[in-house]
XYZ file of C-alpha atoms in Angstrom:
675
model
C 0.000 0.000 0.000
C 2.885 2.376 0.755
C 3.950 2.277 -2.906
C 0.529 3.269 -4.254
C -0.485 6.780 -5.232
C -3.748 8.166 -3.737
C -5.958 7.105 -6.669
C -4.433 3.614 -6.757
C -4.879 3.302 -3.000
C -8.547 4.325 -3.272
C -9.104 1.706 -5.991
C -7.530 -0.996 -3.828
C -9.329 -0.107 -0.596
C -12.816 0.388 -2.046
C -15.006 -2.575 -1.034
C -18.308 -0.799 -0.409
C -20.130 -1.779 -3.586
C -18.988 -2.280 -7.193
C -16.271 -0.083 -8.664
C -14.985 0.862 -12.098
C -11.308 1.811 -12.254
C -10.549 3.890 -15.356
C -6.872 3.002 -15.757
C -5.016 5.084 -18.321
C -2.106 3.622 -20.266
C 0.915 2.959 -18.036
C -0.970 3.903 -14.859
C -0.101 0.750 -12.905
C -3.340 -1.207 -13.224
C -1.694 -4.622 -12.762
C -0.150 -3.347 -9.522
C -3.612 -2.207 -8.394
C -5.229 -5.564 -9.200
C -2.574 -7.636 -7.405
C -2.646 -5.268 -4.404
C -6.438 -5.551 -4.269
C -6.210 -9.353 -4.271
C -4.154 -9.121 -1.080
C -6.417 -6.456 0.411
C -9.502 -8.616 -0.158
C -7.873 -11.460 1.771
C -6.944 -9.035 4.569
C -10.588 -7.897 4.572
C -11.820 -11.435 5.251
C -12.323 -13.059 1.831
C -10.780 -16.489 1.389
C -8.370 -16.608 -1.537
C -10.267 -19.355 -3.332
C -13.443 -17.212 -3.328
C -11.777 -14.475 -5.425
C -11.398 -14.487 -9.214
C -9.153 -12.158 -11.218
C -10.069 -12.367 -14.899
C -8.088 -11.083 -17.855
C -7.868 -11.712 -21.592
C -4.585 -13.496 -22.329
C -2.752 -16.398 -20.743
C 0.384 -14.243 -20.648
C -1.376 -11.494 -18.667
C -2.894 -14.062 -16.289
C 0.521 -15.688 -15.725
C 2.133 -12.311 -15.017
C -0.638 -11.410 -12.562
C -0.350 -14.773 -10.794
C 3.420 -14.371 -10.528
C 3.124 -10.869 -9.048
C 0.534 -12.024 -6.532
C 2.699 -15.010 -5.526
C 5.549 -12.598 -4.746
C 3.245 -10.684 -2.381
C 1.437 -13.583 -0.783
C 2.464 -17.173 -0.096
C -0.648 -19.340 -0.077
C -1.170 -23.087 -0.495
C -2.506 -24.020 -3.937
C -5.985 -24.783 -2.598
C -6.283 -21.281 -1.080
C -5.056 -19.211 -4.028
C -7.410 -16.956 -6.009
C -8.533 -18.029 -9.456
C -6.374 -15.977 -11.835
C -7.286 -16.856 -15.403
C -8.752 -15.772 -18.706
C -12.504 -15.661 -19.288
C -12.153 -18.743 -21.475
C -10.162 -20.731 -18.921
C -12.803 -19.995 -16.290
C -15.531 -21.021 -18.744
C -13.750 -24.298 -19.458
C -13.436 -24.992 -15.730
C -17.163 -24.357 -15.254
C -18.099 -26.690 -18.104
C -15.736 -29.469 -16.970
C -17.283 -29.292 -13.495
C -20.947 -28.615 -14.250
C -21.394 -29.187 -17.987
C -23.690 -32.185 -17.525
C -26.375 -29.636 -16.699
C -26.472 -28.727 -20.400
C -25.655 -32.187 -21.753
C -21.844 -32.014 -21.948
C -19.703 -34.906 -20.711
C -16.702 -33.829 -18.550
C -14.269 -35.002 -21.225
C -15.769 -32.830 -23.983
C -13.381 -31.769 -26.754
C -12.213 -28.238 -27.481
C -11.767 -27.373 -31.154
C -9.005 -24.903 -31.953
C -9.305 -22.431 -34.835
C -7.739 -24.884 -37.262
C -10.191 -27.667 -36.321
C -13.105 -25.249 -36.765
C -11.810 -24.068 -40.137
C -11.552 -27.676 -41.323
C -15.140 -28.367 -40.286
C -16.400 -25.198 -41.973
C -14.518 -26.098 -45.155
C -16.425 -29.388 -45.275
C -19.797 -27.787 -44.527
C -19.294 -24.983 -47.054
C -17.806 -27.482 -49.513
C -14.967 -25.123 -50.351
C -11.199 -24.758 -50.117
C -11.445 -20.960 -50.457
C -9.499 -19.829 -47.386
C -10.868 -16.292 -47.636
C -14.460 -17.567 -47.463
C -13.626 -19.956 -44.605
C -11.965 -17.125 -42.661
C -14.944 -14.830 -43.315
C -17.396 -17.527 -42.163
C -15.352 -18.241 -39.036
C -15.245 -14.535 -38.105
C -18.957 -14.059 -38.757
C -19.949 -17.107 -36.677
C -17.685 -15.882 -33.869
C -19.399 -12.468 -33.902
C -22.814 -14.132 -33.823
C -21.823 -16.268 -30.854
C -20.282 -13.334 -28.984
C -23.477 -11.376 -29.507
C -25.462 -14.406 -28.210
C -27.184 -14.861 -31.562
C -28.503 -18.407 -32.014
C -28.154 -20.121 -35.444
C -31.904 -19.903 -36.113
C -31.876 -16.160 -35.407
C -28.769 -15.639 -37.566
C -30.469 -17.413 -40.478
C -33.608 -15.316 -40.038
C -31.683 -12.028 -39.993
C -29.062 -12.883 -42.642
C -28.851 -10.491 -45.570
C -27.233 -11.093 -48.927
C -26.404 -14.462 -50.489
C -22.973 -14.695 -48.829
C -24.346 -14.156 -45.322
C -27.223 -16.571 -45.970
C -24.723 -19.239 -46.990
C -22.683 -18.670 -43.828
C -25.828 -18.696 -41.638
C -26.855 -22.071 -43.094
C -23.348 -23.377 -42.404
C -23.633 -22.003 -38.835
C -26.732 -24.179 -38.283
C -24.882 -27.318 -39.417
C -21.649 -26.281 -37.702
C -23.276 -25.941 -34.292
C -25.280 -29.150 -34.694
C -22.079 -30.977 -35.649
C -20.151 -29.629 -32.636
C -23.016 -30.675 -30.359
C -22.970 -34.121 -31.909
C -19.195 -34.414 -31.480
C -19.519 -33.410 -27.793
C -17.163 -30.587 -28.726
C -16.997 -26.830 -28.203
C -15.170 -24.018 -29.949
C -13.433 -21.050 -28.328
C -16.543 -18.868 -28.251
C -18.599 -21.666 -26.687
C -16.369 -21.431 -23.604
C -18.244 -18.194 -22.823
C -21.640 -18.866 -24.405
C -22.222 -22.284 -22.841
C -21.272 -21.379 -19.224
C -23.763 -18.511 -19.558
C -26.394 -20.964 -20.805
C -25.525 -23.253 -17.880
C -26.028 -20.512 -15.267
C -29.313 -19.417 -16.828
C -30.753 -22.934 -17.225
C -29.387 -24.832 -14.216
C -30.236 -23.236 -10.859
C -28.036 -25.698 -8.956
C -24.994 -24.817 -11.065
C -25.813 -21.116 -10.748
C -25.925 -21.347 -6.950
C -22.715 -23.410 -6.869
C -20.644 -20.909 -8.876
C -22.065 -17.800 -7.211
C -21.191 -19.290 -3.808
C -17.784 -20.527 -4.938
C -16.613 -17.184 -6.407
C -17.723 -14.220 -4.324
C -15.572 -11.360 -5.660
C -14.435 -10.571 -9.210
C -11.663 -8.335 -10.501
C -11.812 -7.936 -14.288
C -8.851 -6.560 -16.212
C -9.132 -4.890 -19.668
C -12.865 -4.514 -19.088
C -13.287 -2.356 -22.209
C -12.473 -5.455 -24.311
C -15.430 -7.514 -23.069
C -18.107 -8.542 -25.548
C -21.828 -9.052 -24.937
C -21.449 -12.717 -23.938
C -18.587 -12.040 -21.498
C -20.466 -9.218 -19.806
C -23.610 -11.352 -19.500
C -21.574 -14.219 -17.976
C -19.879 -11.846 -15.534
C -23.204 -10.348 -14.480
C -24.665 -13.806 -13.796
C -21.634 -14.807 -11.724
C -21.567 -11.583 -9.697
C -25.293 -11.856 -8.933
C -26.844 -9.615 -6.299
C -23.721 -9.372 -4.137
C -22.112 -6.827 -6.497
C -18.627 -8.026 -5.528
C -16.943 -6.512 -8.558
C -14.023 -4.298 -9.541
C -13.778 -3.666 -13.285
C -10.524 -2.165 -14.546
C -10.405 -0.682 -18.035
C -9.893 2.308 -20.290
C -12.421 3.440 -22.882
C -9.567 5.137 -24.798
C -7.933 1.728 -25.375
C -10.965 -0.110 -26.759
C -9.571 -1.418 -30.081
C -11.285 -4.765 -30.602
C -14.704 -3.732 -31.907
C -14.036 -5.793 -35.058
C -14.131 -8.969 -32.980
C -17.160 -8.109 -30.885
C -15.795 -6.022 -27.984
C -18.318 -3.376 -27.020
C -17.841 0.014 -25.370
C -21.552 -0.277 -24.516
C -20.477 -2.556 -21.656
C -18.856 0.426 -19.929
C -22.110 2.358 -20.212
C -24.186 -0.630 -19.077
C -22.047 -1.110 -15.983
C -23.299 2.165 -14.537
C -26.885 1.314 -15.512
C -26.843 -2.245 -14.131
C -24.977 -1.256 -10.949
C -26.474 2.123 -9.933
C -24.193 2.465 -6.889
C -21.055 2.086 -9.042
C -18.019 4.061 -7.836
C -15.745 5.375 -10.626
C -12.052 5.909 -9.813
C -9.573 7.335 -12.350
C -5.883 6.458 -12.561
C -4.290 9.322 -14.506
C -0.639 9.309 -13.420
C 1.423 7.571 -16.092
C 4.622 5.806 -14.997
C 5.777 4.890 -18.505
C 6.100 7.820 -20.892
C 7.556 11.321 -21.037
C 5.344 14.413 -20.972
C 5.930 15.030 -24.683
C 4.585 11.601 -25.608
C 1.594 11.968 -23.278
C 0.796 15.433 -24.632
C 0.520 13.979 -28.138
C -1.654 11.107 -26.871
C -3.964 13.383 -24.859
C -4.301 15.890 -27.705
C -5.213 13.145 -30.185
C -7.754 11.262 -28.070
C -9.632 14.448 -27.119
C -11.123 14.294 -30.626
C -13.171 11.251 -29.557
C -16.355 11.523 -27.462
C -15.716 10.640 -23.819
C -17.443 8.220 -21.493
C -15.119 9.181 -18.633
C -12.884 12.180 -19.321
C -9.292 11.890 -18.094
C -5.901 13.431 -18.817
C -2.724 11.389 -18.421
C 0.229 13.122 -16.750
C 3.773 12.102 -15.978
C 6.552 13.045 -13.586
C 9.204 11.612 -15.919
C 10.222 14.899 -17.540
C 9.707 16.481 -20.949
C 11.731 13.977 -22.965
C 12.700 13.954 -26.651
C 10.473 15.703 -29.208
C 8.299 13.508 -31.420
C 9.700 13.104 -34.915
C 7.888 12.704 -38.211
C 9.777 11.093 -41.094
C 8.401 11.652 -44.613
C 9.740 8.911 -46.912
C 9.676 8.386 -50.665
C 8.216 4.861 -50.576
C 7.994 1.790 -48.332
C 11.554 0.672 -49.145
C 12.891 4.131 -48.295
C 10.793 4.042 -45.112
C 12.266 0.692 -44.060
C 15.828 1.855 -44.788
C 15.323 5.168 -42.972
C 13.907 3.528 -39.840
C 16.558 0.809 -39.736
C 19.393 3.331 -40.210
C 18.008 5.514 -37.417
C 17.841 2.495 -35.103
C 21.457 1.657 -35.946
C 22.528 5.262 -35.325
C 20.719 5.501 -31.974
C 22.185 2.174 -30.859
C 25.731 3.285 -31.739
C 25.291 6.709 -30.193
C 23.610 5.669 -26.938
C 25.049 2.124 -26.647
C 21.608 0.577 -26.340
C 20.547 -3.047 -26.794
C 18.525 -3.946 -29.900
C 15.602 -4.887 -27.630
C 15.123 -1.209 -26.707
C 13.633 -0.628 -30.166
C 10.234 -1.593 -31.535
C 8.763 -1.099 -35.005
C 4.952 -1.027 -34.960
C 2.548 -1.100 -37.902
C -1.166 -1.308 -38.678
C -1.113 -4.480 -40.814
C 1.122 -7.558 -40.982
C 1.839 -6.972 -44.689
C 3.922 -3.907 -43.747
C 6.488 -6.073 -41.969
C 7.872 -7.779 -45.096
C 9.973 -4.905 -46.446
C 11.178 -4.028 -42.913
C 12.262 -7.630 -42.342
C 14.203 -7.589 -45.604
C 16.092 -4.469 -44.543
C 16.841 -5.834 -41.061
C 18.190 -9.063 -42.568
C 20.290 -7.067 -45.042
C 21.858 -5.151 -42.130
C 22.278 -8.358 -40.041
C 20.102 -6.954 -37.252
C 18.347 -9.532 -35.038
C 14.574 -9.124 -34.844
C 11.519 -10.899 -33.462
C 7.962 -10.682 -34.736
C 5.370 -10.561 -31.975
C 2.602 -13.061 -32.556
C 4.483 -14.796 -35.369
C 3.250 -18.266 -36.209
C 4.870 -21.093 -34.278
C 6.303 -23.966 -36.314
C 3.895 -26.283 -34.511
C 0.934 -24.049 -35.434
C 1.357 -24.718 -39.144
C -1.576 -26.719 -40.516
C 0.585 -29.501 -41.967
C 2.430 -29.999 -38.672
C -0.854 -30.011 -36.728
C -2.192 -32.627 -39.172
C 0.669 -35.014 -38.405
C 0.621 -34.186 -34.697
C -3.063 -35.200 -34.634
C -2.034 -38.739 -35.633
C 0.718 -38.769 -33.011
C -1.673 -37.510 -30.334
C -4.118 -40.347 -31.095
C -1.237 -42.842 -30.877
C -0.335 -41.467 -27.448
C -3.916 -41.093 -26.200
C -6.816 -42.678 -28.038
C -9.245 -40.626 -25.876
C -8.067 -37.373 -27.528
C -11.267 -36.653 -29.486
C -10.176 -33.478 -31.360
C -7.021 -35.270 -32.548
C -9.138 -38.284 -33.590
C -11.489 -36.078 -35.642
C -8.630 -34.257 -37.378
C -6.701 -37.427 -38.162
C -9.807 -39.300 -39.340
C -10.664 -36.560 -41.841
C -7.179 -35.526 -43.032
C -6.712 -36.612 -45.748
C -10.343 -37.452 -46.490
C -11.143 -41.137 -46.354
C -14.931 -41.232 -46.602
C -15.558 -40.124 -43.008
C -17.774 -37.034 -43.062
C -19.313 -34.678 -40.478
C -22.601 -36.588 -40.355
C -20.833 -39.864 -39.534
C -18.792 -38.213 -36.794
C -21.871 -36.430 -35.447
C -23.717 -39.738 -34.961
C -20.592 -41.327 -33.479
C -20.228 -38.341 -31.120
C -23.828 -38.604 -29.947
C -23.350 -42.294 -29.197
C -20.043 -41.618 -27.397
C -21.704 -38.856 -25.336
C -24.481 -41.200 -24.206
C -21.940 -43.866 -23.225
C -19.468 -41.303 -21.771
C -16.592 -42.793 -23.760
C -14.173 -41.506 -26.392
C -14.928 -41.513 -30.118
C -12.172 -44.099 -30.617
C -13.769 -46.489 -28.122
C -17.259 -45.867 -29.493
C -16.140 -46.763 -33.001
C -15.506 -50.394 -32.055
C -18.547 -50.972 -29.807
C -21.304 -53.245 -31.098
C -23.960 -50.712 -30.083
C -22.817 -48.180 -32.675
C -23.803 -50.638 -35.408
C -27.470 -49.781 -34.713
C -26.737 -46.088 -35.391
C -24.481 -46.212 -38.448
C -24.945 -48.230 -41.650
C -22.091 -50.416 -42.863
C -21.202 -47.882 -45.578
C -20.370 -45.259 -42.909
C -19.009 -47.642 -40.279
C -16.548 -49.428 -42.565
C -14.174 -46.473 -43.229
C -14.324 -45.558 -39.515
C -13.202 -48.993 -38.363
C -10.691 -49.219 -41.195
C -9.132 -46.006 -39.843
C -9.213 -47.372 -36.267
C -7.432 -50.554 -37.333
C -4.820 -48.463 -39.145
C -4.154 -46.503 -35.919
C -3.918 -49.745 -33.898
C -1.369 -51.207 -36.336
C 0.602 -47.964 -36.270
C 0.555 -47.930 -32.467
C 1.900 -51.503 -32.335
C 4.793 -50.432 -34.570
C 5.340 -47.150 -32.692
C 5.933 -49.012 -29.426
C 8.582 -51.284 -30.992
C 10.258 -49.744 -34.030
C 12.446 -46.632 -34.510
C 10.432 -43.430 -34.500
C 11.690 -42.230 -37.890
C 10.666 -45.471 -39.637
C 7.159 -45.402 -38.159
C 6.662 -41.719 -39.010
C 7.874 -42.313 -42.581
C 5.431 -45.219 -42.800
C 2.577 -43.011 -41.564
C 3.298 -40.191 -44.036
C 3.566 -42.698 -46.882
C 0.432 -44.648 -45.903
C -1.798 -41.544 -45.913
C -0.080 -40.267 -49.092
C 0.339 -36.899 -47.424
C 2.536 -35.331 -50.115
C -0.171 -35.935 -52.731
C -2.756 -34.479 -50.319
C -0.714 -31.251 -50.047
C -0.422 -31.030 -53.827
C -4.203 -31.241 -54.119
C -4.740 -28.440 -51.574
C -3.154 -25.543 -53.436
C -0.657 -24.356 -56.005
C 2.677 -26.046 -56.595
C 4.719 -23.438 -54.715
C 2.536 -23.648 -51.603
C 2.585 -27.458 -51.700
C 6.394 -27.473 -52.005
C 6.816 -25.111 -49.046
C 4.400 -27.125 -46.895
C 6.118 -30.397 -47.800
C 9.440 -28.831 -46.787
C 7.989 -28.139 -43.317
C 6.853 -31.773 -43.127
C 10.405 -32.907 -43.949
C 11.810 -30.573 -41.255
C 9.355 -32.030 -38.730
C 10.234 -35.595 -39.729
C 13.973 -34.858 -39.399
C 13.454 -33.193 -36.004
C 11.495 -36.196 -34.693
C 14.138 -38.620 -36.015
C 17.036 -36.678 -34.489
C 15.434 -36.166 -31.073
C 14.180 -39.745 -30.858
C 17.584 -41.121 -31.827
C 19.511 -38.889 -29.410
C 17.178 -39.536 -26.453
C 16.346 -43.172 -27.212
C 12.624 -42.416 -27.489
C 9.848 -44.149 -29.411
C 7.347 -42.254 -31.544
C 4.849 -42.667 -28.672
C 7.337 -40.974 -26.331
C 7.853 -38.162 -28.817
C 4.106 -37.688 -29.236
C 3.743 -37.214 -25.482
C 6.470 -34.555 -25.548
C 5.099 -32.545 -28.473
C 2.847 -30.369 -26.310
C 5.779 -29.547 -24.003
C 7.930 -28.598 -26.978
C 5.239 -26.262 -28.327
C 5.001 -24.545 -24.957
C 8.770 -24.082 -24.810
C 8.854 -22.508 -28.268
C 9.259 -18.767 -28.055
C 11.231 -18.751 -24.820
C 13.739 -16.516 -26.566
C 11.161 -13.726 -26.825
C 13.141 -11.741 -24.274
C 16.330 -11.953 -26.368
C 18.263 -8.941 -27.630
C 16.413 -8.202 -30.852
C 14.373 -5.419 -32.435
C 10.680 -6.115 -31.844
C 8.260 -6.031 -34.784
C 4.557 -6.017 -34.030
C 1.145 -4.886 -35.167
C -0.296 -2.188 -32.933
C -3.067 -4.576 -31.890
C -0.532 -7.168 -30.720
C 1.538 -4.538 -28.882
C -1.279 -3.591 -26.500
C -0.161 -4.086 -22.914
C 3.522 -3.849 -23.864
C 6.005 -0.977 -23.722
C 9.335 -0.140 -25.346
C 11.921 2.612 -24.715
C 12.029 3.684 -28.387
C 9.095 3.181 -30.764
C 8.959 3.648 -34.533
C 5.407 3.693 -35.885
C 5.454 3.248 -39.666
C 2.774 3.838 -42.270
C 1.109 6.788 -40.493
C -0.845 7.789 -43.556
C -4.412 7.937 -44.811
C -5.689 4.488 -45.759
C -3.399 2.714 -43.285
C -3.603 4.736 -40.064
C -6.551 5.338 -40.069
C -7.311 2.226 -42.061
C -9.631 2.727 -45.003
C -11.864 -0.175 -43.976
C -13.651 -2.440 -46.450
C -16.567 -1.714 -48.719
C -19.351 -4.137 -47.840
C -22.222 -4.362 -50.303
C -24.299 -6.298 -47.767
C -24.493 -3.135 -45.655
C -26.835 -1.501 -48.151
C -29.821 -2.391 -46.018
C -30.854 -4.461 -43.038
C -34.280 -6.020 -43.303
C -35.210 -3.393 -45.875
C -33.992 -0.451 -43.748
C -31.062 1.697 -44.974
C -27.859 1.505 -42.958
C -26.496 4.688 -41.378
C -23.157 4.653 -43.198
C -22.088 7.954 -41.649
C -22.470 6.442 -38.177
C -20.511 3.332 -39.192
C -17.706 5.467 -40.656
C -17.610 7.657 -37.537
C -17.393 4.659 -35.203
C -14.675 3.119 -37.355
C -12.633 6.352 -37.298
C -13.017 6.634 -33.514
C -11.669 3.101 -33.069
C -8.769 3.851 -35.427
C -8.001 6.941 -33.326
C -7.986 4.780 -30.186
C -5.616 2.405 -31.972
C -3.285 5.314 -32.720
C -3.520 6.318 -29.055
C -2.486 2.806 -28.016
C 0.482 2.957 -30.416
C 1.676 6.306 -29.031
C 1.443 5.164 -25.420
C 3.648 2.101 -26.026
C 6.658 4.480 -26.127
C 8.621 5.316 -22.999
C 11.408 7.660 -24.122
C 11.032 8.435 -27.810
C 8.442 8.112 -30.563
C 9.102 8.434 -34.283
C 6.332 8.405 -36.889
C 6.880 7.774 -40.593
C 4.745 8.023 -43.721
C 5.324 7.467 -47.435
C 4.652 9.768 -50.354
C 4.080 6.630 -52.413
C 3.472 3.026 -51.359
C 3.326 -0.206 -53.313
C -0.132 -1.769 -53.289
C -1.030 -4.780 -55.434
C 2.253 -4.328 -57.375
C 1.435 -0.713 -58.208
C 2.723 2.499 -56.689
C -0.038 4.729 -55.335
C 0.225 8.266 -53.978
C -0.222 8.654 -50.210
C -1.032 11.475 -47.809
C 0.118 11.862 -44.199
C -2.455 10.709 -41.654
C -4.953 13.204 -40.271
C -3.776 11.957 -36.852
C -0.452 13.776 -37.331
C -2.388 17.024 -37.677
C -4.650 16.152 -34.737
C -1.568 15.715 -32.546
C -0.649 19.283 -33.483
C 2.519 18.143 -35.223
C 1.400 20.081 -38.288
C 1.806 22.646 -39.559
C 4.168 24.426 -37.135
C 5.417 21.427 -35.174
C 6.042 19.318 -38.232
C 8.332 21.901 -39.840
C 10.732 21.498 -36.960
C 10.132 17.797 -36.459
C 10.310 16.580 -40.063
C 13.552 14.702 -40.674
C 14.883 13.905 -44.142
C 15.700 10.333 -45.080
C 19.320 11.352 -45.798
C 19.831 12.779 -42.310
C 19.781 9.368 -40.632
C 22.216 7.900 -43.186
C 24.642 10.836 -42.789
C 24.478 10.619 -38.996
C 25.181 6.887 -39.025
C 28.089 7.347 -41.463
C 29.593 10.033 -39.211
C 29.296 7.809 -36.148
C 30.933 4.887 -37.931
C 33.767 7.138 -39.147
C 34.288 8.360 -35.587
C 34.401 4.807 -34.242
C 36.846 3.714 -36.929
C 39.080 6.724 -36.143
C 39.104 5.776 -32.466
C 39.904 2.194 -33.371
C 42.860 3.233 -35.573
C 44.133 5.525 -32.840
């Protein structure tokens, strides 16, 4: 408590009714949440009756670690510190029978869901599959049932996706499986439909602290409200100026509703920033004032004025990449800083390519935040599904993926019936496949390929327990003719690249198994550990590359924000013909455009407030788009930050200046070396 400022202390000590803590960027909200966990225990709550909920596993792990440093408690007495989805999974594992789920239900990841949608839509068009997946996710987050989605669908494309949603949900139910969004939707359904479960969870968890509250969607807010109940044991921590996930269902309306649903809500503002200089905060405050305010606040800092913001006009994206990289090199030489002090942020992933090329050319180490793990590649997950079934035949998601990749005559309807039978018997799909009772549900035509697959897995398992891992894996890849399958999935170049990853995976398995004396079964059991260990070098000395969305919650001493131009920042958005009307009523396009611009402005605000000591913006006079050069204009946000016209004249830096400065520094270093 002694380390908290007055506003932080008030937020921690307030227990008389629900509270909303408006926590500006860098204002120490994680410190407040962990301190409040301890204060609640001091006030008489048992640790296990408190839940601290956030949005990412990384944030939950950091919060748990900070709390553990403050308070040593036995495992059974510790608060629940988890994501919304982890809590939902726990609720369903414990009480899911109340809505017809067996405790060992399967969880489909995004790749599993995409595969199912591809079958239901009868397409390999990845763009359509991605669009359908996003649309179904938005429907689920808005608590829209498939029947309602079909009724309200507009346009042929949305009708097609709504029909697929009906089949998709029915198939998941039949498989005794859930997707990511169901981990919120179904616990809510459980609490509303099962009074015993509702009473159990409201008694079990008696106080909630919710981090990043502005990112909650309709389903998450409804679940939270049901759990909190009439006790109003709630502290929500968030910032309306950092709400940047509207495109995936997050709703600022939840901040408004909190005051309506909890009339005695106490609002506490954290406005002292412990991260950035006054210059950076002035730009952030000036920009965000253009947006309408739910709760007005002004960030301030005691860290001094700091370096002026710089704006770099560049000729094109290659010049932009070279200019930024040269300036990073110059600053590192001049100030003797590690590479990890620098971050390059951008609006879209496609902007990273030319920057990566320049960093590689200059032999500068870099790391891309949120880059795809080797084990997240579809072809590696395909093969891992087979290995997971070898190691554990009760792994239903792995069984479904392996049984349908490549296709072998086992379709969604077959698996749905098998899943329903397995759910009634409370056994795995693999076990159900061989039971005599399933013969009354499935005709021979559908049952034969299922059992043929099961026998193939059993033969492979016998070999995997006795023969060298590399030989068994080679036999598996050959038996399913996986190289031909890849060739049928896309163009020759894509198939070649994907096959190369398969060969790398095969070689890695062979080498590790040979060195450690492990069977393929042993290796399969270690795959999940290996995937968790991947990325441990994230804290290494390297320049960080990240989208602004992925950088939220992070901070860097020196930030370069590239592509600050109209069409990128703010993003132009997409034209959507289906928005012409909704049920015959015209859409208010002006309102949609205004809301989109406000979210883009919040995104810019988030980007600015990632910087601790210096912030450099860049924009291009021309940029390559679809192999053509197009003229660009600096972002309106530069003007809104009052960097134009007067400020920009002093802050604009030519592309040559960085190169000349770096050359002078190198010459100076060489002269010292010769001396």
